[in-house]
Amino acid sequence: MLEYFGKAVYKGIVMGPVAVLKKQECAVKRAKISDEKQELERLAAAVKQAKLQLQGLYERAIKEVGEASAAIFEVHQMMLDDEDYMEAVHNMICGEKVNAEYAVAMTGDNFSEMFASMEDDYMKARAADVKDISNRVIRILSGQKDIDLNSMDPSIIIAEDLSPSETVQMDKERILAFVTIHGSANSHTAILARMMNIPALIGVPLDLEELHTGMKAVVDAFQGKVIFEPSDEVVETAAKRMQEEKEKLLLLQTLKGKENITLDGRKINVYANIGSVGDVGYVLENDAGGIGLFRSEFLYLGRDDFPSEEEQFQAYKQVVQMMAGKKVIIRTLDIGADKQVDYFNLGYEENPAMGYRAIRICLKQPEIFKTQLRALLRASVYGNLSIMYPMITSTEEVERIKEIVKGIQMELELGKIPYKIPEQGIMIETPAAVMISDELAELVDFFSIGTNDLTQYTLAVDRQNERLDEFYNAHHKAILRMIEMVVENAHKCGKWAGICGELGADLELTEQFVKMGVDELSVAPSMVLKIRKAVREIGQKETGK
Ligand code: PEP
Ligand code: MG
């Protein structure tokens, strides 16, 4: 039995096989060969197998994420048929008498560099694809087992670290828990785990060499521990605890359909945060009153090129239609900082959290912003859609956004394309926005407080830095006073204010938020009924005397 402790970012208890994800640095060795024919046969068999794998991925992706996102696997298959690429590999094997792994690695590097140096953005983006297909062939040639996250049995994912773009591509149904060596409690990977309702432990000092895929483990995120090869006794206790948790969840189900109302009659909206169309099921399952934050940037992660207007329109339309008249607040692109996407070519930054991100990218590269806004205005026709802009620091930014929206409106009008101007609000997640929230309130329809970034910027604590987790205190008086101030300024202007940062789901603060007059709490879907329960226990019933 091997026992490790870490920090829980989403509580729960699970048991099952583990899948160990090791960063596959394909350290390919050059070896002399004597039989070129045999080497070419080995290569042909590996390429054939790679194509079969890609075909399988393509077919599954079509069903799960749609044609547009699946297309990349088709492109990869075509690249394996590319005559120039294959001829270069063959020439190297026969000319230099080297092993196939080495020939594929060298050719992959050369082609990738060639693509990277091209002017055309589309061709530039192919550099990563050539690397990807070369690595796939090398893994097959060298007999490395590729864990197929999309077809494995439900497993506990063990990794050094996970980026948001890696996490967002995983099939939630196949993940029992996340256990990572690194990671910070406030990172987007942690937020994704909460949103996906998946127990997660970070900062676990694992030795990955000791672990292998298929081992059995128990993750008890209530106690912050993971036990590999558990004893019968541990398994038995875990099974009992899992049953208890199941019963607690069943009890919460009885709150479905009930109001979020305090004992003395104060009502609050409890909405849910999502990252993809696929999450809407969890929102409905947990009876959320709406969607308070759709992190639209996740549509841009884990792919090789920008999503088109049509693709975005379909995604937003689907969400508002599925929510059938309930409010859906879609936040515009908040890329940057820990949410990195190669094709944005954001470049190296000393300080990305305070760098080129979110609304700054949208205002400096309006063509990206406009595509998204067009899709949003068009989708607005199909339901109760609101737009929310992230990382606002000034009234000028809001004025500039309004100008851009006006331009889009004219374009759609001229093109006779159906659209609706939705309710528009901003995120309050910088101290600057808090301090001028009285002026900002005049310009927008609502505020949603992003306590994750607000805490980071107010306390000068990088939310990504795992060494600073103990200093990241979202309960700090400064934060709570800021929330109160923002709500007051919104109300003075007749606007509403909610919280969509992780603090909104903090049950220790629910009562305080209600007393401050917070109008809405938007939380991970799995927290909706817990917040409803907490709200319904606040205050005292009127005795009627
Ligand atoms: C926040 O900053 O609180 C927020 C909700 O946005 P994100 O976590 O995506 O930065
Ligand atoms: Mg934020």
XYZ file of C-alpha atoms and ligand atoms in Angstrom:
556
model
C 0.000 0.000 0.000
C 1.335 3.445 -0.917
C -0.241 6.483 0.730
C 0.280 10.101 -0.293
C -1.249 13.367 0.908
C -2.068 16.501 -1.060
C -4.500 19.356 -1.195
C -8.100 18.756 -2.236
C -9.496 21.204 -4.764
C -12.752 19.297 -5.127
C -13.942 16.919 -2.452
C -15.219 13.430 -3.025
C -14.243 9.818 -2.610
C -13.669 7.344 -5.442
C -12.009 4.039 -6.121
C -10.747 2.492 -9.354
C -7.829 1.892 -11.702
C -5.283 4.613 -12.296
C -4.053 6.007 -15.639
C -0.563 7.442 -15.278
C 0.114 10.254 -17.739
C 3.811 10.762 -18.210
C 4.984 13.634 -20.351
C 6.152 11.745 -23.370
C 9.447 13.272 -24.236
C 10.224 10.873 -27.056
C 13.963 10.603 -26.480
C 14.681 8.847 -29.741
C 18.035 7.123 -30.148
C 19.814 6.851 -33.469
C 20.699 3.239 -34.301
C 22.416 1.690 -37.332
C 20.379 -0.891 -39.190
C 21.459 -3.530 -41.654
C 18.116 -4.574 -43.127
C 16.465 -1.554 -44.763
C 13.611 -3.620 -46.167
C 12.662 -4.865 -42.727
C 12.850 -1.307 -41.348
C 10.566 -0.003 -44.100
C 8.083 -2.769 -43.303
C 8.154 -1.823 -39.621
C 7.507 1.768 -40.622
C 4.612 0.853 -42.927
C 2.958 -1.202 -40.175
C 3.313 1.650 -37.672
C 1.874 4.196 -40.115
C -1.041 1.875 -40.795
C -1.730 1.510 -37.087
C -1.441 5.277 -36.552
C -4.047 5.851 -39.259
C -6.373 3.339 -37.629
C -5.993 5.108 -34.273
C -6.713 8.447 -35.924
C -9.758 7.081 -37.718
C -11.085 5.820 -34.367
C -10.478 9.220 -32.754
C -12.151 10.957 -35.698
C -15.282 8.834 -35.501
C -15.617 9.292 -31.745
C -14.943 13.039 -31.935
C -17.645 13.478 -34.580
C -20.183 11.988 -32.206
C -18.991 13.839 -29.119
C -17.763 17.255 -30.229
C -18.976 17.616 -33.795
C -17.524 17.673 -37.259
C -15.507 20.887 -36.940
C -13.486 19.793 -33.918
C -13.118 16.249 -35.234
C -11.627 17.432 -38.522
C -8.148 17.650 -37.030
C -7.922 13.845 -36.830
C -8.791 13.629 -40.499
C -6.074 16.170 -41.305
C -3.585 14.064 -39.339
C -4.508 10.973 -41.344
C -3.979 12.899 -44.566
C -0.612 14.131 -43.384
C 0.500 10.537 -42.929
C -0.192 10.065 -46.639
C 1.873 13.075 -47.620
C 4.357 11.963 -50.275
C 7.071 14.472 -49.382
C 6.982 13.536 -45.727
C 7.023 9.788 -46.336
C 9.700 10.074 -49.037
C 11.945 12.005 -46.637
C 11.575 9.271 -44.006
C 12.264 6.499 -46.559
C 15.326 8.313 -47.919
C 16.766 8.649 -44.464
C 16.244 4.986 -43.573
C 17.772 3.775 -46.828
C 20.361 6.515 -47.369
C 21.723 6.777 -43.852
C 20.827 3.248 -42.729
C 19.170 4.469 -39.551
C 16.260 3.110 -37.526
C 12.719 4.171 -38.412
C 12.143 5.956 -35.055
C 15.109 8.226 -35.703
C 14.153 8.877 -39.333
C 10.582 9.819 -38.343
C 11.800 12.060 -35.497
C 14.281 13.922 -37.706
C 11.822 14.312 -40.571
C 9.129 15.470 -38.134
C 11.498 18.119 -36.720
C 12.550 19.330 -40.187
C 9.004 19.590 -41.523
C 7.787 21.215 -38.356
C 10.498 23.895 -38.545
C 9.674 24.478 -42.187
C 5.970 25.029 -41.396
C 6.767 27.234 -38.412
C 8.810 29.588 -40.594
C 6.007 30.127 -43.129
C 4.165 33.449 -43.410
C 0.694 32.006 -43.677
C -0.912 31.521 -40.237
C -2.712 28.354 -41.294
C 0.537 26.743 -42.476
C 2.328 27.918 -39.335
C -0.219 26.106 -37.212
C 0.556 22.843 -39.062
C 3.983 22.729 -37.357
C 2.407 21.280 -34.202
C 0.460 18.730 -36.269
C 3.561 17.324 -37.959
C 5.172 16.915 -34.540
C 2.038 15.273 -33.263
C 1.754 12.688 -36.036
C 5.500 11.966 -35.889
C 5.281 11.342 -32.138
C 2.307 9.039 -32.651
C 4.263 6.931 -35.162
C 7.340 6.901 -32.901
C 5.274 5.747 -29.927
C 3.904 2.857 -31.988
C 7.348 1.953 -33.382
C 8.891 1.886 -29.933
C 6.009 -0.096 -28.442
C 5.005 2.677 -26.005
C 1.444 2.264 -24.838
C -0.596 5.317 -25.637
C -3.313 5.767 -23.050
C -6.378 6.633 -25.020
C -8.191 8.897 -22.602
C -11.288 8.758 -24.683
C -11.756 5.017 -24.640
C -10.168 3.859 -21.378
C -12.244 2.477 -18.510
C -13.176 5.159 -15.976
C -9.870 5.886 -14.223
C -8.072 8.075 -11.735
C -5.805 10.372 -13.740
C -2.313 10.662 -12.285
C -0.059 13.334 -13.767
C 2.725 15.720 -13.010
C 0.478 18.638 -13.932
C -2.419 19.279 -16.290
C -3.044 22.362 -18.377
C -6.579 23.662 -18.926
C -6.356 22.704 -22.597
C -5.377 19.125 -21.738
C -8.160 18.864 -19.177
C -10.856 20.305 -21.383
C -10.238 17.646 -24.037
C -10.798 14.755 -21.646
C -13.987 12.739 -21.635
C -15.495 13.492 -18.223
C -17.337 10.216 -18.100
C -14.017 8.359 -18.050
C -12.398 10.294 -15.233
C -12.924 9.273 -11.628
C -10.459 11.742 -10.095
C -7.415 13.879 -10.810
C -4.245 13.534 -8.747
C -1.328 15.776 -9.692
C 2.111 16.549 -8.305
C 1.850 20.258 -9.087
C -0.993 22.710 -9.624
C -2.605 25.517 -7.720
C -6.014 25.479 -6.047
C -7.100 28.556 -7.990
C -5.934 27.550 -11.441
C -8.369 26.872 -14.251
C -7.531 23.185 -14.148
C -8.803 23.115 -10.550
C -11.876 25.112 -11.581
C -12.510 22.633 -14.398
C -12.328 19.726 -11.957
C -14.959 21.430 -9.801
C -17.097 22.165 -12.809
C -16.813 18.564 -13.954
C -17.739 17.379 -10.471
C -14.543 15.333 -10.272
C -12.607 14.884 -7.003
C -9.136 16.351 -7.386
C -5.959 16.421 -5.341
C -3.021 18.661 -6.150
C 0.449 19.034 -4.681
C 0.756 15.287 -4.091
C 4.454 14.325 -3.836
C 4.143 11.253 -6.069
C 6.985 9.289 -7.545
C 5.585 8.524 -10.990
C 8.175 5.799 -11.521
C 6.583 3.792 -8.698
C 3.168 3.929 -10.334
C 1.760 2.300 -13.403
C -1.452 2.387 -15.366
C -3.957 -0.191 -14.187
C -2.944 -0.113 -10.511
C -5.876 0.200 -8.133
C -6.272 3.295 -5.944
C -8.608 5.052 -3.560
C -8.800 8.843 -3.691
C -10.274 10.338 -0.548
C -10.299 14.042 -1.285
C -12.150 14.720 1.996
C -8.975 13.700 3.766
C -6.677 14.871 0.971
C -5.169 11.464 0.387
C -4.621 8.868 -2.281
C -3.829 5.234 -1.516
C -2.371 2.966 -4.200
C -2.844 -0.814 -3.993
C -5.165 -0.376 -0.989
C -5.664 -3.152 1.564
C -9.028 -4.923 1.791
C -9.790 -2.918 4.893
C -9.184 0.420 3.122
C -11.342 -0.717 0.195
C -14.141 -1.670 2.538
C -14.053 1.656 4.421
C -13.924 3.580 1.133
C -16.931 1.676 -0.226
C -18.892 2.588 2.913
C -17.928 6.260 2.638
C -18.876 6.295 -1.045
C -22.308 4.965 -0.139
C -22.736 7.649 2.557
C -21.846 10.365 0.063
C -24.320 8.948 -2.415
C -27.040 9.124 0.208
C -26.184 12.747 1.035
C -26.473 13.588 -2.649
C -29.851 11.871 -2.818
C -31.033 13.998 0.071
C -30.011 17.132 -1.796
C -32.107 15.999 -4.751
C -35.226 16.690 -2.690
C -34.420 20.400 -3.063
C -34.902 20.295 -6.807
C -37.699 22.531 -7.961
C -37.602 24.528 -4.708
C -36.821 28.232 -4.429
C -33.579 29.778 -3.233
C -35.310 31.685 -0.475
C -34.268 32.500 3.078
C -36.528 31.777 6.028
C -37.431 35.473 6.164
C -38.312 35.551 2.506
C -35.244 36.923 0.707
C -34.667 35.386 -2.725
C -31.415 34.969 -4.556
C -30.606 33.559 -7.988
C -28.390 30.505 -7.963
C -26.874 29.924 -11.378
C -24.159 27.601 -12.660
C -20.758 28.064 -14.296
C -19.936 26.088 -17.420
C -17.074 25.709 -19.887
C -18.721 23.909 -22.781
C -22.005 22.968 -24.375
C -21.542 19.509 -22.864
C -21.833 20.974 -19.351
C -25.420 22.142 -19.841
C -26.588 18.645 -18.880
C -25.060 19.136 -15.394
C -26.738 22.545 -15.102
C -30.167 21.068 -15.794
C -29.502 17.993 -13.668
C -28.714 20.236 -10.706
C -31.695 22.514 -11.309
C -29.719 25.758 -11.634
C -31.838 28.829 -12.379
C -29.571 29.808 -15.258
C -25.983 29.949 -16.405
C -24.093 32.761 -14.699
C -20.784 32.222 -16.443
C -20.106 30.372 -19.671
C -16.314 30.566 -20.005
C -16.442 30.803 -23.794
C -12.651 30.693 -24.109
C -12.793 26.942 -23.575
C -14.248 26.749 -27.095
C -10.882 28.078 -28.270
C -8.719 25.645 -26.267
C -7.457 22.244 -27.365
C -7.667 22.950 -31.081
C -5.426 24.243 -33.850
C -7.312 27.212 -35.197
C -9.916 29.809 -34.253
C -13.510 28.593 -34.066
C -15.460 30.198 -36.903
C -18.459 32.505 -36.405
C -20.770 29.701 -37.519
C -19.266 27.198 -35.112
C -19.591 29.631 -32.209
C -23.103 30.620 -33.235
C -24.158 26.950 -33.197
C -22.608 26.405 -29.761
C -24.218 29.495 -28.169
C -27.539 28.811 -29.860
C -27.529 25.238 -28.574
C -26.842 26.398 -25.009
C -29.592 29.029 -24.949
C -32.055 26.637 -26.555
C -31.252 23.880 -24.073
C -31.764 26.374 -21.231
C -35.204 27.135 -22.647
C -35.680 30.748 -21.611
C -33.475 30.672 -18.510
C -30.705 33.259 -18.400
C -27.399 32.301 -20.055
C -24.517 34.713 -19.422
C -21.770 34.154 -21.938
C -18.437 35.702 -21.116
C -16.430 36.831 -24.104
C -13.027 35.347 -24.750
C -10.811 35.388 -21.647
C -7.704 33.832 -23.132
C -4.181 34.442 -21.822
C -2.448 33.815 -18.477
C -2.871 30.065 -17.792
C -5.231 29.593 -20.751
C -2.680 29.468 -23.536
C -3.487 28.649 -27.137
C -0.685 28.239 -29.679
C -2.528 29.728 -32.645
C -3.056 33.038 -30.819
C 0.736 33.450 -30.935
C 0.615 35.455 -27.710
C 4.378 35.301 -27.324
C 6.445 35.096 -24.180
C 5.477 37.419 -21.339
C 7.296 38.004 -18.080
C 4.003 38.385 -16.270
C 1.124 36.844 -18.243
C -1.548 37.263 -15.537
C -1.018 41.007 -15.818
C -0.347 40.820 -19.497
C -1.949 40.549 -22.861
C -5.186 38.769 -22.001
C -8.971 38.792 -22.129
C -10.567 42.095 -23.178
C -7.129 43.510 -24.000
C -6.694 40.933 -26.784
C -10.249 41.621 -27.958
C -9.692 45.373 -28.147
C -6.301 45.101 -29.817
C -7.327 42.354 -32.241
C -10.944 43.373 -32.904
C -11.339 40.903 -35.772
C -11.252 38.047 -33.216
C -13.688 39.906 -30.947
C -16.051 40.798 -33.786
C -16.380 37.189 -34.910
C -17.448 36.226 -31.409
C -19.802 39.187 -31.003
C -21.523 38.464 -34.306
C -22.086 34.879 -33.189
C -23.438 36.066 -29.814
C -25.821 38.670 -31.225
C -27.140 36.114 -33.696
C -27.577 33.401 -31.059
C -29.365 35.883 -28.819
C -32.430 35.520 -31.030
C -32.893 31.955 -29.781
C -33.165 32.508 -26.039
C -32.290 34.511 -22.952
C -28.670 35.367 -23.666
C -26.542 37.968 -21.874
C -22.972 38.983 -22.681
C -20.345 39.665 -20.063
C -16.928 41.244 -20.655
C -13.914 40.142 -18.563
C -10.959 42.000 -17.021
C -12.428 45.491 -17.268
C -10.381 48.259 -15.657
C -11.851 51.474 -17.090
C -14.943 53.196 -18.441
C -13.045 53.806 -21.689
C -12.821 50.071 -22.318
C -16.578 49.757 -21.906
C -17.128 52.690 -24.283
C -14.872 51.052 -26.875
C -16.736 47.754 -26.535
C -20.035 49.568 -27.044
C -18.726 51.137 -30.248
C -17.673 47.732 -31.564
C -21.067 46.229 -30.687
C -22.761 49.129 -32.474
C -20.659 48.390 -35.577
C -21.650 44.720 -35.494
C -25.283 45.679 -35.124
C -25.039 47.801 -38.280
C -23.315 45.016 -40.202
C -26.005 42.504 -39.248
C -28.710 45.018 -40.049
C -27.259 45.652 -43.499
C -26.848 41.937 -44.141
C -30.457 41.380 -43.003
C -29.177 38.782 -40.571
C -31.451 38.149 -37.572
C -29.957 39.352 -34.270
C -30.906 40.745 -30.894
C -28.974 43.134 -28.664
C -28.683 41.259 -25.400
C -28.276 42.417 -21.822
C -24.599 43.321 -21.370
C -22.605 43.342 -18.183
C -19.025 43.272 -17.020
C -16.936 41.232 -14.690
C -15.605 43.064 -11.690
C -12.292 41.334 -11.161
C -9.764 44.138 -10.885
C -9.437 46.553 -7.951
C -9.697 49.389 -10.499
C -13.150 48.226 -11.560
C -14.240 48.020 -7.915
C -13.106 51.557 -7.198
C -14.974 53.010 -10.178
C -17.937 50.652 -9.949
C -20.219 53.660 -9.387
C -19.295 54.990 -12.853
C -19.229 51.593 -14.503
C -22.712 50.838 -13.203
C -24.051 53.697 -15.331
C -22.714 52.058 -18.478
C -23.725 48.427 -18.113
C -26.706 46.239 -17.240
C -25.098 44.143 -14.497
C -21.942 43.231 -12.614
C -20.573 39.780 -11.958
C -17.734 39.690 -9.453
C -14.815 37.464 -10.437
C -13.354 36.768 -7.026
C -10.603 34.525 -8.392
C -8.830 37.303 -10.232
C -10.005 39.978 -7.813
C -8.213 38.116 -5.010
C -5.110 37.657 -7.139
C -4.867 41.331 -8.078
C -5.901 42.742 -4.708
C -3.570 40.623 -2.608
C -0.805 40.591 -5.242
C -0.763 36.791 -5.104
C -0.352 34.887 -8.366
C -3.284 32.433 -8.418
C -1.194 29.994 -10.449
C 1.701 29.839 -8.027
C 1.298 26.735 -5.898
C 3.801 28.059 -3.340
C 1.468 30.946 -2.567
C -1.725 28.977 -1.912
C -1.541 29.787 1.819
C -1.423 33.530 1.046
C -4.313 33.410 -1.381
C -6.990 34.362 1.119
C -10.256 35.090 -0.644
C -11.853 35.724 2.790
C -9.555 38.716 3.278
C -11.446 41.742 4.619
C -10.340 43.730 1.600
C -12.140 41.334 -0.734
C -15.316 41.182 1.326
C -15.464 44.984 1.588
C -14.932 45.269 -2.153
C -17.832 42.901 -2.822
C -20.065 44.957 -0.550
C -19.051 48.168 -2.291
C -19.699 46.760 -5.757
C -23.156 45.500 -4.782
C -24.017 48.880 -3.245
C -22.898 50.793 -6.324
C -24.815 48.476 -8.632
C -28.013 48.850 -6.590
C -27.709 52.644 -6.403
C -27.928 52.594 -10.171
C -30.736 50.057 -10.333
C -28.475 47.292 -11.653
C -27.947 43.817 -10.284
C -24.708 42.275 -9.014
C -23.654 38.654 -8.666
C -20.565 36.616 -7.890
C -19.249 34.079 -10.381
C -15.782 33.483 -8.898
C -15.162 30.411 -6.757
C -15.926 32.350 -3.580
C -19.585 32.379 -4.606
C -19.705 28.675 -3.757
C -18.127 29.108 -0.330
C -20.821 27.925 2.061
C -19.174 29.760 4.965
C -20.001 33.035 3.258
C -23.449 32.378 1.806
C -25.237 34.122 4.674
C -22.910 37.125 4.496
C -23.447 37.446 0.733
C -27.222 37.303 1.123
C -27.043 39.997 3.823
C -24.877 42.170 1.580
C -27.653 42.020 -0.992
C -25.812 39.961 -3.596
C -28.431 39.161 -6.234
C -26.918 36.093 -7.801
C -24.389 33.377 -7.012
C -23.012 31.441 -9.949
C -21.256 28.253 -8.900
C -20.104 24.868 -10.184
C -23.232 22.855 -11.124
C -22.525 20.360 -8.342
C -22.737 23.196 -5.780
C -26.133 24.578 -6.819
C -28.263 22.437 -4.500
C -25.799 22.850 -1.616
C -26.092 26.641 -1.930
C -29.888 26.345 -2.159
C -29.883 24.352 1.073
C -27.681 26.978 2.773
C -29.869 29.872 1.558
C -33.014 28.149 2.809
C -31.517 27.845 6.299
C -30.683 31.571 6.627
C -32.659 33.895 8.934
C -35.733 33.276 11.029
C -39.209 32.426 9.981
C -41.781 35.181 10.460
C -43.957 34.093 13.393
C -46.917 36.058 12.089
C -47.429 37.887 15.418
C -12.734 35.046 -11.751
O -11.671 35.587 -12.024
O -13.219 34.995 -10.599
C -13.507 34.372 -12.806
C -14.729 33.921 -12.596
O -12.915 34.190 -14.010
P -11.748 33.118 -14.279
O -11.631 32.246 -13.059
O -12.131 32.360 -15.488
O -10.546 33.977 -14.466
Mg -11.135 35.985 -14.084
